[in-house]
Coordinates of C-alpha atoms in Angstrom, one line a residue:
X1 CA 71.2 238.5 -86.2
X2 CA 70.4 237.8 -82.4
X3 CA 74.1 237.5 -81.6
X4 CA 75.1 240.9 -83.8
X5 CA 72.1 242.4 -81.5
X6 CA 73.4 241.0 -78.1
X7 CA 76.6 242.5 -79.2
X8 CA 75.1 245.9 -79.4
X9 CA 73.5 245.3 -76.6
X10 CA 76.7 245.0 -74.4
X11 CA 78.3 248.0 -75.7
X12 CA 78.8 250.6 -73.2
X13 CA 76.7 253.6 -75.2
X14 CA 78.1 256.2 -73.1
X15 CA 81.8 255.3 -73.3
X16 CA 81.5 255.1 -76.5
X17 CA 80.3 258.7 -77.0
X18 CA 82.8 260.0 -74.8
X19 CA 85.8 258.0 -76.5
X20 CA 84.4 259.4 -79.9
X21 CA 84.5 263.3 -78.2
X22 CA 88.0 262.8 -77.0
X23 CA 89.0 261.3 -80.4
X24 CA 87.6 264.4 -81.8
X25 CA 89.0 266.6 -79.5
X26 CA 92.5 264.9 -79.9
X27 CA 92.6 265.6 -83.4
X28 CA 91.5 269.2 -83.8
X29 CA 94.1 269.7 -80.9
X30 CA 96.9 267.9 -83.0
X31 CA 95.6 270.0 -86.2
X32 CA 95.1 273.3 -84.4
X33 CA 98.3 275.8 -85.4
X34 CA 100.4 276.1 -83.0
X35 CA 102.9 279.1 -81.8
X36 CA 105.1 280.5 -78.8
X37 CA 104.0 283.7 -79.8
X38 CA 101.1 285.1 -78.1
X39 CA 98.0 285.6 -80.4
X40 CA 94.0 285.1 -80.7
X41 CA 93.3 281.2 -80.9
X42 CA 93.5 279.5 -83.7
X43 CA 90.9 276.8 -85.5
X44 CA 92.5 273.6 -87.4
X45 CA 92.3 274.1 -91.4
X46 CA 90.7 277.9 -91.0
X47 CA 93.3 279.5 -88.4
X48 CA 92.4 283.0 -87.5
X49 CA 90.6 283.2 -91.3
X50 CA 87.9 285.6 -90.0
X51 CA 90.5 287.7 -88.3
X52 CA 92.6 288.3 -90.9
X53 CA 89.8 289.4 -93.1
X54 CA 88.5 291.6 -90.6
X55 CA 92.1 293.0 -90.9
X56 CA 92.2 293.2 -94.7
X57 CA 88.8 295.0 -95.1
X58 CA 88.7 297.3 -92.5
X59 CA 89.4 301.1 -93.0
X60 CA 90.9 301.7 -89.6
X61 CA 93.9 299.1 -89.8
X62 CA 95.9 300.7 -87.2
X63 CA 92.5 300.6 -84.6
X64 CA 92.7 296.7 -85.6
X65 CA 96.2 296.9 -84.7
X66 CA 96.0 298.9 -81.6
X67 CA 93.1 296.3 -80.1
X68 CA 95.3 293.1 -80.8
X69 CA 98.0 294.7 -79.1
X70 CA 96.1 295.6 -76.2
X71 CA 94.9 292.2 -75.5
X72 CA 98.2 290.0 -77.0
X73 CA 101.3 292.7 -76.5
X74 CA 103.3 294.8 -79.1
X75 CA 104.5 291.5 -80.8
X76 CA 101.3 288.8 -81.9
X77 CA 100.7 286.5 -84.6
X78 CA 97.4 285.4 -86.8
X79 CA 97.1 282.4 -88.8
X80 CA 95.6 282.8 -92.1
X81 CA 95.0 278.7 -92.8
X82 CA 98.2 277.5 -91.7
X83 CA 100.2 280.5 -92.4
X84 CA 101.7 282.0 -89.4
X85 CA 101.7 285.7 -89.8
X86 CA 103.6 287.5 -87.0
X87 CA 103.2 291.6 -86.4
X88 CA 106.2 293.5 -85.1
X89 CA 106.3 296.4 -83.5
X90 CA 108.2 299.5 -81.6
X91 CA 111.9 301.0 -83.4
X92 CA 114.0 298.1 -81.9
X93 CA 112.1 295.4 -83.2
X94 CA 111.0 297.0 -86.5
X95 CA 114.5 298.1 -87.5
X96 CA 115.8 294.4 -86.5
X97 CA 113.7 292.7 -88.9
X98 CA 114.3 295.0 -91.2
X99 CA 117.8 296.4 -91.1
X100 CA 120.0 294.7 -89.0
X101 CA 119.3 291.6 -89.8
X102 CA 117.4 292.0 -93.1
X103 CA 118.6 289.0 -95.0
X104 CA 116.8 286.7 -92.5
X105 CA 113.7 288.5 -93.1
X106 CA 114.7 289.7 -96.6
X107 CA 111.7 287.4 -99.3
X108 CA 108.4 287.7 -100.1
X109 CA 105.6 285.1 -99.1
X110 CA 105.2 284.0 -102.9
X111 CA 103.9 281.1 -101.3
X112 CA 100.5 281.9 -100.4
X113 CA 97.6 281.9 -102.9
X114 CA 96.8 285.9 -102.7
X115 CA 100.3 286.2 -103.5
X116 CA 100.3 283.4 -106.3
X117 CA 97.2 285.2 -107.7
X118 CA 98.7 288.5 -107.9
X119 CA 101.4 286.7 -110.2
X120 CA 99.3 285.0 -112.2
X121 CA 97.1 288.1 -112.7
X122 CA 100.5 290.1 -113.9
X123 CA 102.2 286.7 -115.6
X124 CA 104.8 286.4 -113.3
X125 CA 106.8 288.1 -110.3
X126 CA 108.1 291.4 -110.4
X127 CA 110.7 293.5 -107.9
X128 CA 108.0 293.1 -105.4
X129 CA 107.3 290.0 -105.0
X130 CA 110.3 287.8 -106.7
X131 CA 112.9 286.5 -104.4
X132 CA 116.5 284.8 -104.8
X133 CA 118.7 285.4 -107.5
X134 CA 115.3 286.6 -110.1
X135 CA 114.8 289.5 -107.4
X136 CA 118.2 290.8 -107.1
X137 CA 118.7 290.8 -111.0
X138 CA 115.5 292.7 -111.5
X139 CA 116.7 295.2 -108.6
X140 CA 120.0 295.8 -109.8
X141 CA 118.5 296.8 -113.4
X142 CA 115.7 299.2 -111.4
X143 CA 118.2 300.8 -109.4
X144 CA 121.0 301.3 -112.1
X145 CA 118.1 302.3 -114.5
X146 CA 116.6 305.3 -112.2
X147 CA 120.4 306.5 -112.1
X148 CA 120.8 306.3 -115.1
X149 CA 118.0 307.8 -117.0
X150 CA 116.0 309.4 -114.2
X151 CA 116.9 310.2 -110.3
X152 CA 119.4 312.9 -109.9
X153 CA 119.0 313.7 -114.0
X154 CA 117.8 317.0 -115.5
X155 CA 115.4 315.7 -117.9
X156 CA 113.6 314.5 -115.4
X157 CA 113.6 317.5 -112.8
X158 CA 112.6 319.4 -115.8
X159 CA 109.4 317.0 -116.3
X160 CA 108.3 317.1 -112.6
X161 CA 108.7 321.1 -112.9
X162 CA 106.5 320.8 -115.9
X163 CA 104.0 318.4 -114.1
X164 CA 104.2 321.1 -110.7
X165 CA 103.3 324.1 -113.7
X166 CA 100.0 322.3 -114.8
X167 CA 98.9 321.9 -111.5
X168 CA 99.6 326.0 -111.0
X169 CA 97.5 326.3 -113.9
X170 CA 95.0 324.0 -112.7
X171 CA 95.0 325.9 -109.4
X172 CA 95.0 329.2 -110.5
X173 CA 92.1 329.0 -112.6
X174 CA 90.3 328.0 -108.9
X175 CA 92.0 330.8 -106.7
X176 CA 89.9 331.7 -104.0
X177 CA 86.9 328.5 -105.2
X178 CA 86.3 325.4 -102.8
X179 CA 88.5 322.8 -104.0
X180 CA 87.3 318.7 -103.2
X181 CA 89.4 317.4 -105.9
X182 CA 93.2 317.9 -104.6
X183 CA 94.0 314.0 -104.7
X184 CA 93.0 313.9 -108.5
X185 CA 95.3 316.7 -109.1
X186 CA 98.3 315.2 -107.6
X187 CA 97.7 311.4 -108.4
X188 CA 97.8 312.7 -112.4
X189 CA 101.0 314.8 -111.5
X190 CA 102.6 311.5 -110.2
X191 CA 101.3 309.2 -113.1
X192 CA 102.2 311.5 -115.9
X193 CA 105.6 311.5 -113.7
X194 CA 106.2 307.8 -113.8
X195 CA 104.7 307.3 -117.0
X196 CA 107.4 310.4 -118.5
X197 CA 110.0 307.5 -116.9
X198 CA 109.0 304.7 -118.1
X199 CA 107.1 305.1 -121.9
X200 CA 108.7 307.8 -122.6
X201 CA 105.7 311.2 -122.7
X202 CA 103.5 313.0 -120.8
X203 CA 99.8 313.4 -121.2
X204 CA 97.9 316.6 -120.9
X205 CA 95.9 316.8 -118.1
X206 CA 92.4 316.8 -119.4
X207 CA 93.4 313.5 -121.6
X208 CA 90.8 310.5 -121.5
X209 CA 93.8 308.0 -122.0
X210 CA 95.1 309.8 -118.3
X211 CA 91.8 309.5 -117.0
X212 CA 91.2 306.0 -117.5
X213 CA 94.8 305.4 -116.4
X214 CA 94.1 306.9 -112.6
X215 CA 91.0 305.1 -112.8
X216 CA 92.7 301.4 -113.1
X217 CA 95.5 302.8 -110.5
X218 CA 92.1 303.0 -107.8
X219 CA 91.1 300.1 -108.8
X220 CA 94.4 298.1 -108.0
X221 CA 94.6 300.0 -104.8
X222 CA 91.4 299.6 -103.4
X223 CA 91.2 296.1 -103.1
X224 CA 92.6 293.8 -100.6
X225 CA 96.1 292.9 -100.1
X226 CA 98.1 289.5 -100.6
X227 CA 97.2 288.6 -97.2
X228 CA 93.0 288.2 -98.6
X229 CA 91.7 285.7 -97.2
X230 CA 89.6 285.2 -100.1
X231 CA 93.1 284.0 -101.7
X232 CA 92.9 280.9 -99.6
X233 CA 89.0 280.3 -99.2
X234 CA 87.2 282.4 -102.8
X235 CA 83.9 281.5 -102.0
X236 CA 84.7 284.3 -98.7
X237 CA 83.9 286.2 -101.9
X238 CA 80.9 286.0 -101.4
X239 CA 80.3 285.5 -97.8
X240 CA 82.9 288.3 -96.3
X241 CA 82.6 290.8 -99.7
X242 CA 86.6 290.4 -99.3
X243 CA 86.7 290.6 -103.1
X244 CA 89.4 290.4 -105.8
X245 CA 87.5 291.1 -108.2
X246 CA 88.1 295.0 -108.5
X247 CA 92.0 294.7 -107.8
X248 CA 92.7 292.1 -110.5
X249 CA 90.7 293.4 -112.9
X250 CA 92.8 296.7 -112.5
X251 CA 95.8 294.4 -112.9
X252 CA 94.4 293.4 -116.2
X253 CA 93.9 296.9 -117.6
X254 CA 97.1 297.7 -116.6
X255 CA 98.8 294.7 -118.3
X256 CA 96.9 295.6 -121.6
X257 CA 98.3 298.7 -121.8
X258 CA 101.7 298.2 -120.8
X259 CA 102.2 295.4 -123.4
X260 CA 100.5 298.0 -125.7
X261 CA 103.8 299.8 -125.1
X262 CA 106.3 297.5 -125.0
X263 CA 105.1 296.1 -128.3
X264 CA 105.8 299.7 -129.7
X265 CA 108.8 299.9 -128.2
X266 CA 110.5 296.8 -129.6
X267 CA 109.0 297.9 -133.2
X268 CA 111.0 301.0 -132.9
X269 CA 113.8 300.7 -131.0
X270 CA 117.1 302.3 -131.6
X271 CA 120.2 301.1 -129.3
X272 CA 121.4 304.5 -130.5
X273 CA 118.2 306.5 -129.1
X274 CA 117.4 305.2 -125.6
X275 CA 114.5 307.1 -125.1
X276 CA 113.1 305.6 -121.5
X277 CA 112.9 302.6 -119.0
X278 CA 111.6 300.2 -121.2
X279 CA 114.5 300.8 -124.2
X280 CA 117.3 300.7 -121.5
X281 CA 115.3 297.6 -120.1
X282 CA 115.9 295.8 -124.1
X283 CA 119.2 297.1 -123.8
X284 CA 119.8 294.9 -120.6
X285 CA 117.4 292.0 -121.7
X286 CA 119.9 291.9 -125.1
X287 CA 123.4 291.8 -123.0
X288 CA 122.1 289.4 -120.3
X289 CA 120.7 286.9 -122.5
X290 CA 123.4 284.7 -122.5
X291 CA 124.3 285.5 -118.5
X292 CA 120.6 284.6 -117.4
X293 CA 117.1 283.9 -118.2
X294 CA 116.0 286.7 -115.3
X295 CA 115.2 290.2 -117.7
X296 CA 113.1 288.5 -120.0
X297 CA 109.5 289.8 -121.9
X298 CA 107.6 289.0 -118.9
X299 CA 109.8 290.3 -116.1
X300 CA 109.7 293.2 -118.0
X301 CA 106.1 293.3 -118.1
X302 CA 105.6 292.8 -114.0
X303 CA 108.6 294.9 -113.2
X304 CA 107.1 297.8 -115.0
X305 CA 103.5 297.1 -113.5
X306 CA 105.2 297.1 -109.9
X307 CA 107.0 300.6 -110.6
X308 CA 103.5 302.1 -111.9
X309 CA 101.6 301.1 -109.0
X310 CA 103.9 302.1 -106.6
X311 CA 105.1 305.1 -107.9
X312 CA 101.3 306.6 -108.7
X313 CA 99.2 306.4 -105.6
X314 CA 101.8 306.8 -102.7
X315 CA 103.3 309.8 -104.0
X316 CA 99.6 311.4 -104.6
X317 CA 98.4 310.3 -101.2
X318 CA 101.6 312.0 -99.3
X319 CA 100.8 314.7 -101.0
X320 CA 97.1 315.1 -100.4
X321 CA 97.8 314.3 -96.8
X322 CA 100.3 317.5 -97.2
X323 CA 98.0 320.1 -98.0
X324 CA 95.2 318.9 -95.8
X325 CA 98.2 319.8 -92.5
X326 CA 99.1 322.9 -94.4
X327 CA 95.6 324.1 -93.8
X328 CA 95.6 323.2 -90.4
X329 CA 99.0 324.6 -89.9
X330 CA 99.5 327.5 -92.6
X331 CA 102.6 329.3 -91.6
X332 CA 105.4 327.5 -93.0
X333 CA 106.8 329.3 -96.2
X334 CA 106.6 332.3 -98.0
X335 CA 106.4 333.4 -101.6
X336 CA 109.7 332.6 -103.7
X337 CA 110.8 331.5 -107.5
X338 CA 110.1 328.2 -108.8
X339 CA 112.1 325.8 -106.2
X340 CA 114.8 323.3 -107.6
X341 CA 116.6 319.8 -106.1
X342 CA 119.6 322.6 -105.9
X343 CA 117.7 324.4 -103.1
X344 CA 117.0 321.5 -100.9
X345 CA 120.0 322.4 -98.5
X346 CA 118.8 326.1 -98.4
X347 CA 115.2 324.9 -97.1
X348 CA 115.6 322.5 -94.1
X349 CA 112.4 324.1 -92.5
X350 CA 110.5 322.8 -95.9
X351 CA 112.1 319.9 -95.7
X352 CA 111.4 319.1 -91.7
X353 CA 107.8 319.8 -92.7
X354 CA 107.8 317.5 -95.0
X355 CA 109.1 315.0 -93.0
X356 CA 107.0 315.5 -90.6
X357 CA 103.9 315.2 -92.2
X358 CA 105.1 311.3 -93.5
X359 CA 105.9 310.5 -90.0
X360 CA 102.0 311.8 -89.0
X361 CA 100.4 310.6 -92.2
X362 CA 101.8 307.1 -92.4
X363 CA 100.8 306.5 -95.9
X364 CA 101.8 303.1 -95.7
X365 CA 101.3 301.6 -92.9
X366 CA 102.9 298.3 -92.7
X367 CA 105.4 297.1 -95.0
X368 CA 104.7 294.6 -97.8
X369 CA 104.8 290.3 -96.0
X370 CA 108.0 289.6 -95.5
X371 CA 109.5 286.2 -94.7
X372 CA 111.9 284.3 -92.6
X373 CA 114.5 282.5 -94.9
X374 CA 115.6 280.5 -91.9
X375 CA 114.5 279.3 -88.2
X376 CA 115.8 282.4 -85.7
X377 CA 114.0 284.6 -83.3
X378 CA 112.5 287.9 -82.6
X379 CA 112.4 289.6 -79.0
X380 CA 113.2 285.9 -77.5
X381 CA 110.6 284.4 -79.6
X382 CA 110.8 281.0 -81.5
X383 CA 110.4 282.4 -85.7
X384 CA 110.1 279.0 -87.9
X385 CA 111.5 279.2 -91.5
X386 CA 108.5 280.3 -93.6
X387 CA 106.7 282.6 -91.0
X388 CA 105.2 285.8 -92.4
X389 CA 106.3 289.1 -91.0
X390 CA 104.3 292.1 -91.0
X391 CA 106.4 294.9 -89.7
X392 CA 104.7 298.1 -88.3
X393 CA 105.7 301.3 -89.6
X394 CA 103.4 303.9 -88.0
X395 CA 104.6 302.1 -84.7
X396 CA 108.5 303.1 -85.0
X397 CA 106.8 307.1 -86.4
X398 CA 105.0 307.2 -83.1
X399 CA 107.0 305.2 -81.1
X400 CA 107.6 307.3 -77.3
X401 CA 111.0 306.3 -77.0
X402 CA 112.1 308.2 -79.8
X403 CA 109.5 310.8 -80.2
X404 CA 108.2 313.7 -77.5
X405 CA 104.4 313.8 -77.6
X406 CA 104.7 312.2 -80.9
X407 CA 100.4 312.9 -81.7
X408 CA 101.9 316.6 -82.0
X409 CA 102.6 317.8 -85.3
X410 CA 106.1 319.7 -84.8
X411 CA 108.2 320.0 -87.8
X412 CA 111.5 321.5 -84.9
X413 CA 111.9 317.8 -84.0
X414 CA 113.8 316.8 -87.4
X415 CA 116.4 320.2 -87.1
X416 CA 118.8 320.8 -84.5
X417 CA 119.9 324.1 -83.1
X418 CA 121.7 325.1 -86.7
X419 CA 119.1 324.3 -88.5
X420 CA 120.4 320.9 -89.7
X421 CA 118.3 317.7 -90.5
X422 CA 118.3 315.3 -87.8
X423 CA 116.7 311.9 -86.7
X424 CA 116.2 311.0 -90.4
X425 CA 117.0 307.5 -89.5
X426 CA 113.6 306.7 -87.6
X427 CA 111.6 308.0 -90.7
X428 CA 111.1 305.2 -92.5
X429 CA 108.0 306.1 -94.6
X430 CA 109.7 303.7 -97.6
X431 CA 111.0 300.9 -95.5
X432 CA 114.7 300.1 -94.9
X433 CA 116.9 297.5 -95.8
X434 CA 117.6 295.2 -98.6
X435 CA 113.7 295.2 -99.6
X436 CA 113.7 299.3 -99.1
X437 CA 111.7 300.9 -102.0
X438 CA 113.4 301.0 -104.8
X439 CA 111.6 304.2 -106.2
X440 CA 112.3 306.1 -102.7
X441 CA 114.7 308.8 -104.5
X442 CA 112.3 309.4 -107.5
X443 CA 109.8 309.5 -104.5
X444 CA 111.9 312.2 -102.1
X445 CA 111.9 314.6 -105.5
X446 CA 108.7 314.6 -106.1
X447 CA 107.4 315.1 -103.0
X448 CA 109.7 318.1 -101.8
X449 CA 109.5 319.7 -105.9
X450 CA 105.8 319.6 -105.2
X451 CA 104.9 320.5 -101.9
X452 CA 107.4 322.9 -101.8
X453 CA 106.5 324.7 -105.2
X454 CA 103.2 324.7 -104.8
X455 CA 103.5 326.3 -101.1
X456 CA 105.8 329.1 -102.6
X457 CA 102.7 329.9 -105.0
X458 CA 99.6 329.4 -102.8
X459 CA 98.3 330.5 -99.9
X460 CA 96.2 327.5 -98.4
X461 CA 93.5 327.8 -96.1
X462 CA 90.1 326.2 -95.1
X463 CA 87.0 327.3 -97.1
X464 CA 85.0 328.2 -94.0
X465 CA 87.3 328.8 -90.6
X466 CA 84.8 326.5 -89.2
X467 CA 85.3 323.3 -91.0
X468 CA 86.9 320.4 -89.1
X469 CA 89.2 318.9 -90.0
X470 CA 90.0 314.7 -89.6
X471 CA 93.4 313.4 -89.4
X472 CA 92.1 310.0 -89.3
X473 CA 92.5 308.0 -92.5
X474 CA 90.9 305.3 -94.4
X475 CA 93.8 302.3 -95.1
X476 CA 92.8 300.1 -98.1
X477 CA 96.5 299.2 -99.4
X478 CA 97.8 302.8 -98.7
X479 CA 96.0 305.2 -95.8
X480 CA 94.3 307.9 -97.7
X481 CA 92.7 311.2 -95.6
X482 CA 89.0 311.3 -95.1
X483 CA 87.5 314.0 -97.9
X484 CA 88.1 317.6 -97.1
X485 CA 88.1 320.6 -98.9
X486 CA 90.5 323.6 -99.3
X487 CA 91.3 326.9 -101.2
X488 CA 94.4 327.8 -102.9
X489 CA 95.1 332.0 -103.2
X490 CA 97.9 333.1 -104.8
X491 CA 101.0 334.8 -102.1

């Protein structure tokens, strides 16, 4: 005992303490993420974790955006745990990633546990978020099956035209009233729309089964993306309110009733009645069963669920962002007939409108993760194999180098002196590339069947010539416009 107590004795107490500080130090150094790319410092095990929720939960992403660019330059990075997440920005940079050399950039980051959860929510990966061989199977059979059954097909112009009619109706019965509820108009116009594609009918407007249908569509859409940090850290759950709960409930309901469907579907198919998406899908799932495991039940199931959700809100939300510049900026078109996809060529005005409205709005705002399949660089910077890439879409739309006082709404910068479209290439409201939306087309019709039918009908206007109006949105998953409120009267 005396000599174990002269040993303590001896011992230098104040080394000690600064050996076990530098020990310390050393580790959390060697733990700490590390990157060539500039960026807010980053904490070992946690990263930027508080960050990257701030990013996920706030309503003014592009603020967030603006502020990190400020202080780091047009190109940083955020670790969420030990995920490198990298933001790109400007036209060059943006169309790099994502055009010219889109196959280095060209998966999903089904790595990380928001993304992992989605999956497991749906029961597997669908077109969004698959990668490899799975992805391009599942693509290929999306693309070929809006060509074949619904883009560029009269069936379905006729049942957007029918969806455009209610909405007259639904409009004329409030000529001349206030009108607050615009979005829910348009949102059940681009459900019944999707869900005409892919089950096969329509439902009536007033319909409870339509209702509660929009209802799981907010739900899935107002929670946090795959970049949560909740994903990695749940109990944030409770600490940040960065909760799941909301979205993957939606995901549930949604399941439910698209396995309500398909179930149906198989009991009554007829490979000599293909009747919608999901028939042609068994069709597919039949011939490729020997080829690959890839179209099976539950790629059917997520595949559908990724078409639903991003064929619903998107479309509404363009379009309620279209009405709320029309009544800022009235005088665009006059009265006419009911417009068709055959008089897109005769209404390039219309159409530059259009257009510039998505390059103002900026519905979506970033494009969905995506991920370096290899080591390679962007704007000189090191890229590691793995890294997540968020590129910035609102940044190419307001971009200076392409656009004159881009702020300005000015349809005349998307025609030329004949009257032709022009600069369509650095509109990118869908994305580009390999991972380019693969519902853009049904997208494009709809919107300009819409807006442009509705604005050959009505007349819209504020309800009092004193209201102001905000043109700053609120970006949960998509950027929706603050409330306002409008009146329709008939031209």
């Amino acid at each position: 005992m005396d000599i174990a107590y002269s040993y303590l004795e001896g011992i230098d107490l104040t080394a000690t303490f600064t050996f076990l500080i530098l020990f310390l130090a050393t580790v959390l150094w060697m733990t700490c993420p590390k990157s060539d790319i500039p960026g807010p410092r980053a904490w070992p095990i946690f990263g930027n974790i508080l960050l990257v929720s701030q990013f996920n939960s706030t309503p003014k992403k592009a603020k967030f955006v603006e502020e990190m660019t400020r202080q780091y330059g047009p190109m940083f990075r955020m670790f969420l745990g030990p995920y490198q997440i990298v933001f790109v920005q400007g036209h060059k940079h943006v169309l790099d990633v994502l055009q010219k050399r889109g196959r280095e950039f060209i998966d999903r980051p089904n790595f990380i546990p928001g993304v992992k959860l989605a999956e497991k929510v749906k029961g597997g990966s669908g077109i969004v978020s698959a990668n490899g061989d799975d992805w391009k199977v599942m693509r290929r059979f999306s693309l070929q099956a809006m060509r074949d059954f619904g883009v560029g097909k009269s069936s379905l112009e006729e049942n957007i035209l029918e969806e455009i009619q209610n909405v007259i109706d639904d409009l004329e019965k409030m000529k001349g009233s206030e009108i607050t509820n615009l979005k829910e108009m348009m949102i059940k116009a681009s459900c019944n729309i999707i869900h005409s594609l892919i089950f096969g009918y329509r439902y009536k407007h007033d319909n409870e089964s339509l209702k509660k249908l929009i209802k799981t569509m907010d739900n899935i859409f107002s929670g946090p993306g795959s970049l949560s940090a909740s994903g990695l850290f749940p109990v944030l759950n409770l600490i940040m309110k960065d909760n799941l709960k909301v979205r993957i409930e939606g995901f549930s309901t949604l399941k439910k009733y698209i396995e309500k469907h398909i179930t149906e579907h198989r009991e009554s198919f007829d490979p000599e009645n293909i009747r919608d998406f999901i028939d042609m899908y068994l069709v597919a799932e039949k011939e490729e069963s020997e080829r690959t495991s890839v179209l099976n039940p539950a790629a059917l199931l997520t595949s559908i669920i990724d078409l639903f959700a991003a064929g619903t809100d998107t479309t509404a939300t363009t379009l309620d962002w279209s009405f709320l510049w029309m009544i800022q900026y009235p005088d665009v078109i006059g009265p006419g007939r009911m417009v068709r996809l055959s008089d897109r060529r005769h209404l390039s005005y219309t159409e530059a409108t259009l257009m510039e409205i998505q390059r103002l709005s900026n519905t979506v705002i970033f494009t969905l993760p995506h991920v370096a399949v290899c080591d390679t660089t962007i704007n000189g910077f090191k890229i590691p194999k793995n890294t997540i890439i968020i590129p910035s879409l609102i940044s190419v739309h307001f971009d200076e180098t392409i656009w004159r006082d881009p702020k300005e709404f000015n349809p005349g910068r998307f025609l030329n002196q004949s009257n032709d479209i022009i600069n369509k290439e650095y509109l990118i409201p869908f994305s580009l590339g390999p991972r380019i939306c693969p519902g853009e087309s049904l997208a494009r019709s709809e919107l300009f069947l819409i807006f442009s039918n509705l604005l050959h009908r009505f007349e819209f206007s504020k309800v009092d010539p004193d209201d102001i109006l905000s043109f700053e949105g609120i970006t949960g998953i998509t950027t929706t416009p603050s409330p306002y409120r409008l009146k329709a009267d008939l031209r």
